[in-house]
GROMACS .gro file of C-alpha atoms in nm:
model
  260
    1MET     CA    1 -13.189 -17.509  -4.539
    2LYS     CA    2 -12.938 -17.308  -4.336
    3SER     CA    3 -12.694 -17.462  -4.092
    4ALA     CA    4 -12.565 -17.286  -3.784
    5ALA     CA    5 -12.284 -17.137  -3.990
    6GLY     CA    6 -12.424 -17.101  -4.339
    7GLU     CA    7 -12.587 -17.264  -4.641
    8ARG     CA    8 -12.544 -17.632  -4.730
    9ASN     CA    9 -12.592 -17.773  -5.075
   10VAL     CA   10 -12.824 -18.063  -5.164
   11HIS     CA   11 -12.550 -18.314  -5.076
   12GLY     CA   12 -12.507 -18.169  -4.725
   13ALA     CA   13 -12.164 -18.017  -4.796
   14VAL     CA   14 -12.081 -17.678  -4.654
   15ASP     CA   15 -12.109 -17.397  -4.908
   16LEU     CA   16 -11.778 -17.220  -4.850
   17ALA     CA   17 -11.863 -16.941  -5.092
   18SER     CA   18 -12.134 -16.821  -4.851
   19LEU     CA   19 -11.911 -16.855  -4.544
   20LEU     CA   20 -11.578 -16.705  -4.648
   21LYS     CA   21 -11.669 -16.337  -4.650
   22LEU     CA   22 -11.342 -16.156  -4.717
   23ASP     CA   23 -11.248 -15.794  -4.654
   24PHE     CA   24 -11.077 -15.683  -4.975
   25VAL     CA   25 -11.011 -15.326  -4.855
   26GLY     CA   26 -10.871 -15.390  -4.507
   27ASN     CA   27 -10.510 -15.442  -4.401
   28GLU     CA   28 -10.536 -15.812  -4.317
   29PRO     CA   29 -10.391 -16.030  -4.599
   30LEU     CA   30 -10.652 -16.232  -4.785
   31TYR     CA   31 -10.473 -16.563  -4.727
   32VAL     CA   32 -10.475 -16.493  -4.351
   33GLN     CA   33 -10.850 -16.428  -4.362
   34ILE     CA   34 -10.914 -16.750  -4.554
   35THR     CA   35 -10.693 -16.947  -4.315
   36ARG     CA   36 -10.868 -16.804  -4.012
   37HIS     CA   37 -11.218 -16.871  -4.146
   38LEU     CA   38 -11.137 -17.228  -4.252
   39GLN     CA   39 -10.969 -17.314  -3.923
   40SER     CA   40 -11.267 -17.174  -3.733
   41LEU     CA   41 -11.502 -17.394  -3.937
   42ILE     CA   42 -11.283 -17.697  -3.868
   43GLN     CA   43 -11.260 -17.629  -3.495
   44SER     CA   44 -11.637 -17.574  -3.468
   45GLY     CA   45 -11.708 -17.902  -3.648
   46GLU     CA   46 -11.883 -17.731  -3.938
   47LEU     CA   47 -11.609 -17.884  -4.152
   48PRO     CA   48 -11.579 -18.225  -3.982
   49GLU     CA   49 -11.281 -18.456  -3.993
   50GLY     CA   50 -11.262 -18.632  -4.329
   51SER     CA   51 -11.425 -18.349  -4.527
   52THR     CA   52 -11.272 -18.279  -4.869
   53LEU     CA   53 -11.194 -17.915  -4.937
   54PRO     CA   54 -11.225 -17.759  -5.283
   55SER     CA   55 -10.913 -17.756  -5.497
   56GLU     CA   56 -10.697 -17.445  -5.475
   57ARG     CA   57 -10.819 -17.334  -5.817
   58ARG     CA   58 -11.184 -17.393  -5.723
   59LEU     CA   59 -11.151 -17.216  -5.388
   60ALA     CA   60 -10.988 -16.918  -5.559
   61GLU     CA   61 -11.280 -16.895  -5.803
   62MET     CA   62 -11.536 -16.930  -5.523
   63VAL     CA   63 -11.406 -16.641  -5.312
   64GLY     CA   64 -11.254 -16.421  -5.584
   65VAL     CA   65 -10.883 -16.445  -5.507
   66SER     CA   66 -10.577 -16.566  -5.695
   67ARG     CA   67 -10.480 -16.931  -5.693
   68ILE     CA   68 -10.153 -16.835  -5.521
   69THR     CA   69 -10.354 -16.682  -5.235
   70ALA     CA   70 -10.562 -16.999  -5.197
   71GLN     CA   71 -10.246 -17.209  -5.214
   72HIS     CA   72 -10.081 -16.998  -4.944
   73SER     CA   73 -10.381 -17.050  -4.715
   74TYR     CA   74 -10.388 -17.428  -4.769
   75ASN     CA   75 -10.014 -17.448  -4.706
   76GLU     CA   76 -10.059 -17.269  -4.375
   77LEU     CA   77 -10.341 -17.505  -4.273
   78ARG     CA   78 -10.120 -17.802  -4.361
   79ARG     CA   79  -9.841 -17.657  -4.150
   80ARG     CA   80 -10.082 -17.630  -3.857
   81GLY     CA   81 -10.182 -17.991  -3.909
   82VAL     CA   82 -10.556 -17.936  -3.963
   83ILE     CA   83 -10.563 -18.050  -4.328
   84SER     CA   84 -10.354 -18.299  -4.525
   85SER     CA   85 -10.298 -18.362  -4.896
   86HIS     CA   86 -10.415 -18.687  -5.054
   87GLY     CA   87 -10.320 -18.663  -5.422
   88ARG     CA   88 -10.626 -18.664  -5.648
   89ARG     CA   89 -10.854 -18.669  -5.345
   90GLY     CA   90 -10.735 -18.318  -5.267
   91SER     CA   91 -10.703 -18.167  -4.919
   92ILE     CA   92 -10.875 -18.350  -4.634
   93VAL     CA   93 -10.973 -18.206  -4.297
   94ARG     CA   94 -10.814 -18.376  -3.998
   95ARG     CA   95 -10.782 -18.305  -3.632
   96PRO     CA   96 -10.429 -18.228  -3.513
   97GLU     CA   97 -10.278 -18.541  -3.358
   98ASN     CA   98 -10.149 -18.341  -3.063
   99ARG     CA   99 -10.475 -18.163  -2.977
  100ILE     CA  100 -10.535 -18.136  -2.602
  101LEU     CA  101 -10.890 -18.171  -2.468
  102SER     CA  102 -10.863 -18.087  -2.100
  103PRO     CA  103 -11.145 -18.139  -1.848
  104MET     CA  104 -11.211 -17.840  -1.626
  105ASN     CA  105 -11.333 -18.006  -1.309
  106GLN     CA  106 -11.050 -17.990  -1.057
  107LEU     CA  107 -10.749 -17.785  -0.952
  108ARG     CA  108 -10.428 -17.932  -1.085
  109GLY     CA  109 -10.108 -17.799  -1.232
  110PHE     CA  110  -9.989 -17.825  -1.589
  111THR     CA  111  -9.759 -18.120  -1.511
  112GLN     CA  112 -10.031 -18.330  -1.349
  113GLU     CA  113 -10.281 -18.233  -1.618
  114MET     CA  114 -10.057 -18.349  -1.902
  115VAL     CA  115  -9.967 -18.676  -1.726
  116GLU     CA  116 -10.338 -18.752  -1.676
  117LEU     CA  117 -10.395 -18.686  -2.048
  118GLY     CA  118 -10.119 -18.928  -2.144
  119LYS     CA  119  -9.875 -18.656  -2.248
  120THR     CA  120  -9.512 -18.604  -2.146
  121PRO     CA  121  -9.482 -18.260  -1.982
  122SER     CA  122  -9.167 -18.048  -1.980
  123SER     CA  123  -9.075 -17.685  -1.922
  124ARG     CA  124  -8.811 -17.436  -2.024
  125VAL     CA  125  -8.740 -17.162  -1.772
  126VAL     CA  126  -8.704 -16.833  -1.960
  127LYS     CA  127  -8.669 -16.610  -1.655
  128ARG     CA  128  -8.651 -16.659  -1.281
  129GLU     CA  129  -8.601 -16.381  -1.030
  130VAL     CA  130  -8.707 -16.248  -0.695
  131THR     CA  131  -8.880 -15.920  -0.774
  132ARG     CA  132  -9.106 -15.650  -0.638
  133ASN     CA  133  -9.410 -15.560  -0.845
  134HIS     CA  134  -9.662 -15.312  -0.710
  135GLN     CA  135  -9.946 -15.420  -0.942
  136VAL     CA  136  -9.905 -15.791  -0.872
  137ALA     CA  137  -9.855 -15.732  -0.499
  138THR     CA  138 -10.194 -15.559  -0.500
  139ILE     CA  139 -10.351 -15.873  -0.649
  140PHE     CA  140 -10.201 -16.073  -0.361
  141GLY     CA  141 -10.321 -15.811  -0.112
  142LEU     CA  142  -9.962 -15.752  -0.002
  143PRO     CA  143  -9.751 -15.435   0.048
  144SER     CA  144  -9.586 -15.315  -0.272
  145THR     CA  145  -9.236 -15.392  -0.135
  146THR     CA  146  -9.312 -15.760  -0.070
  147PRO     CA  147  -9.066 -15.986  -0.256
  148LEU     CA  148  -9.226 -16.228  -0.503
  149LEU     CA  149  -9.078 -16.513  -0.704
  150TYR     CA  150  -9.132 -16.442  -1.074
  151LEU     CA  151  -9.119 -16.735  -1.317
  152GLU     CA  152  -9.151 -16.715  -1.693
  153ARG     CA  153  -9.171 -17.062  -1.847
  154ILE     CA  154  -9.259 -17.227  -2.177
  155ARG     CA  155  -9.465 -17.538  -2.106
  156TYR     CA  156  -9.456 -17.834  -2.345
  157ALA     CA  157  -9.664 -18.147  -2.402
  158ASP     CA  158  -9.483 -18.420  -2.600
  159ASP     CA  159  -9.228 -18.151  -2.699
  160VAL     CA  160  -9.503 -17.930  -2.848
  161PRO     CA  161  -9.495 -17.573  -2.705
  162LEU     CA  162  -9.837 -17.532  -2.549
  163SER     CA  163  -9.824 -17.244  -2.302
  164ASN     CA  164  -9.631 -16.923  -2.249
  165GLU     CA  165  -9.662 -16.885  -1.874
  166LYS     CA  166  -9.583 -16.592  -1.645
  167ALA     CA  167  -9.632 -16.658  -1.273
  168TRP     CA  168  -9.567 -16.493  -0.938
  169TYR     CA  169  -9.541 -16.675  -0.602
  170ASN     CA  170  -9.583 -16.548  -0.248
  171LEU     CA  171  -9.243 -16.577  -0.079
  172SER     CA  172  -9.374 -16.434   0.246
  173VAL     CA  173  -9.560 -16.764   0.292
  174ALA     CA  174  -9.318 -17.001   0.116
  175PRO     CA  175  -8.971 -16.838   0.118
  176GLU     CA  176  -8.802 -17.173   0.039
  177LEU     CA  177  -8.959 -17.159  -0.306
  178ALA     CA  178  -8.701 -16.899  -0.409
  179GLU     CA  179  -8.436 -17.175  -0.429
  180ALA     CA  180  -8.659 -17.470  -0.524
  181GLU     CA  181  -8.652 -17.670  -0.847
  182VAL     CA  182  -8.903 -17.514  -1.089
  183THR     CA  183  -8.863 -17.701  -1.417
  184GLY     CA  184  -9.130 -17.945  -1.298
  185SER     CA  185  -9.441 -17.892  -1.090
  186VAL     CA  186  -9.434 -17.590  -0.859
  187TYR     CA  187  -9.755 -17.723  -0.701
  188GLU     CA  188  -9.568 -18.037  -0.591
  189GLN     CA  189  -9.294 -17.817  -0.447
  190LEU     CA  190  -9.550 -17.615  -0.251
  191ALA     CA  191  -9.705 -17.935  -0.114
  192ARG     CA  192  -9.362 -18.063  -0.002
  193LEU     CA  193  -9.301 -17.730   0.171
  194GLY     CA  194  -9.625 -17.774   0.366
  195HIS     CA  195  -9.842 -17.542   0.156
  196PRO     CA  196 -10.067 -17.761  -0.063
  197LEU     CA  197 -10.317 -17.570  -0.271
  198SER     CA  198 -10.685 -17.589  -0.182
  199TYR     CA  199 -10.868 -17.397  -0.454
  200CYS     CA  200 -10.826 -17.133  -0.724
  201ASP     CA  201 -11.018 -16.855  -0.894
  202GLN     CA  202 -10.968 -16.872  -1.269
  203VAL     CA  203 -11.068 -16.650  -1.561
  204ILE     CA  204 -11.042 -16.759  -1.925
  205ASP     CA  205 -11.035 -16.513  -2.215
  206ALA     CA  206 -11.000 -16.549  -2.593
  207ILE     CA  207 -10.712 -16.338  -2.722
  208LEU     CA  208 -10.480 -16.289  -3.017
  209PRO     CA  209 -10.116 -16.384  -2.960
  210GLY     CA  210  -9.841 -16.133  -2.891
  211ASN     CA  211  -9.515 -16.126  -3.081
  212ASP     CA  212  -9.343 -16.355  -2.831
  213ASP     CA  213  -9.634 -16.602  -2.845
  214CYS     CA  214  -9.611 -16.616  -3.226
  215ALA     CA  215  -9.237 -16.686  -3.206
  216ILE     CA  216  -9.276 -16.954  -2.937
  217PHE     CA  217  -9.572 -17.135  -3.090
  218GLY     CA  218  -9.485 -17.083  -3.457
  219ILE     CA  219  -9.824 -16.926  -3.532
  220ASP     CA  220  -9.931 -16.612  -3.716
  221PRO     CA  221 -10.077 -16.306  -3.540
  222SER     CA  222 -10.435 -16.396  -3.637
  223ALA     CA  223 -10.426 -16.741  -3.473
  224PRO     CA  224 -10.659 -16.775  -3.172
  225CYS     CA  225 -10.515 -16.818  -2.823
  226ILE     CA  226 -10.655 -16.870  -2.474
  227LEU     CA  227 -10.545 -16.653  -2.183
  228ILE     CA  228 -10.587 -16.816  -1.841
  229LYS     CA  229 -10.551 -16.601  -1.529
  230ARG     CA  230 -10.541 -16.795  -1.205
  231GLN     CA  231 -10.522 -16.705  -0.836
  232SER     CA  232 -10.440 -17.010  -0.623
  233PHE     CA  233 -10.494 -17.039  -0.247
  234SER     CA  234 -10.379 -17.265   0.037
  235HIS     CA  235 -10.601 -17.437   0.294
  236ALA     CA  236 -10.522 -17.142   0.522
  237GLU     CA  237 -10.683 -16.905   0.266
  238GLN     CA  238 -10.344 -16.759   0.179
  239MET     CA  239 -10.292 -16.664  -0.184
  240LEU     CA  240  -9.977 -16.840  -0.304
  241GLU     CA  241  -9.982 -16.794  -0.681
  242TYR     CA  242 -10.091 -16.555  -0.951
  243VAL     CA  243 -10.034 -16.684  -1.304
  244GLU     CA  244 -10.112 -16.565  -1.657
  245GLY     CA  245 -10.075 -16.840  -1.916
  246THR     CA  246 -10.129 -16.801  -2.289
  247PHE     CA  247 -10.231 -17.131  -2.450
  248ARG     CA  248 -10.247 -17.221  -2.818
  249GLY     CA  249 -10.609 -17.216  -2.934
  250ASP     CA  250 -10.530 -17.447  -3.227
  251VAL     CA  251 -10.411 -17.722  -2.992
  252TYR     CA  252 -10.573 -17.668  -2.653
  253SER     CA  253 -10.942 -17.692  -2.561
  254TYR     CA  254 -11.129 -17.705  -2.232
  255ARG     CA  255 -11.411 -17.952  -2.168
  256MET     CA  256 -11.674 -17.896  -1.897
  257THR     CA  257 -11.954 -18.119  -1.769
  258LEU     CA  258 -12.253 -17.918  -1.649
  259GLN     CA  259 -12.531 -18.068  -1.440
  260VAL     CA  260 -12.869 -17.937  -1.334
   0.00000   0.00000   0.00000
């Protein structure tokens, strides 16, 4: 009988040989392909927590690669924290201890979100400047010469780099923000300045990381990431923020409750 992802044997175990279809003629390294496929199966639940993976030698035989290739893939999965070694028991699937499962049911900033999830938030400001950007000004519906506060920050949860965030803020509405403290919550700063946010329009896309994302998160170029684009508005219907945040797909997930 077939599962959603592939064949299962008589014991109910996932038949990896039927799932790990590798491209032997393409440019992507074989160990990267194996890593990507296995992590996808783990994240989807097809390989649930506690599952025992084949030995490196057995996996190599199953998919037709060298043992060194299989070993390289397992080492990468261990580094990401999705499998662990248990001696003779082999490699066991586990969920990363720092995985974030965030509910998507209200507007809140990164700082508030992490506090509600029991995490300690922090940020590192990479770049801060008052700038003029024609493309972004158009998103705000402002003249191209309008000054905007540009912030580039790395956002952390329990010291784990989680988001590479690039944001612009409307200084024509909140000029005091240009000199405000921005290592914490900008939303709290806006509220103190008399401009609390009311709602946002948000788009979420699945992407591959850029070079800077790989360096910040310590991931390879094939690792999945989430791109969140958000436009945030005040009670007066004034757009105050446009932000593009790249989040680690191996750590961060969104949860939604849908009702009829």
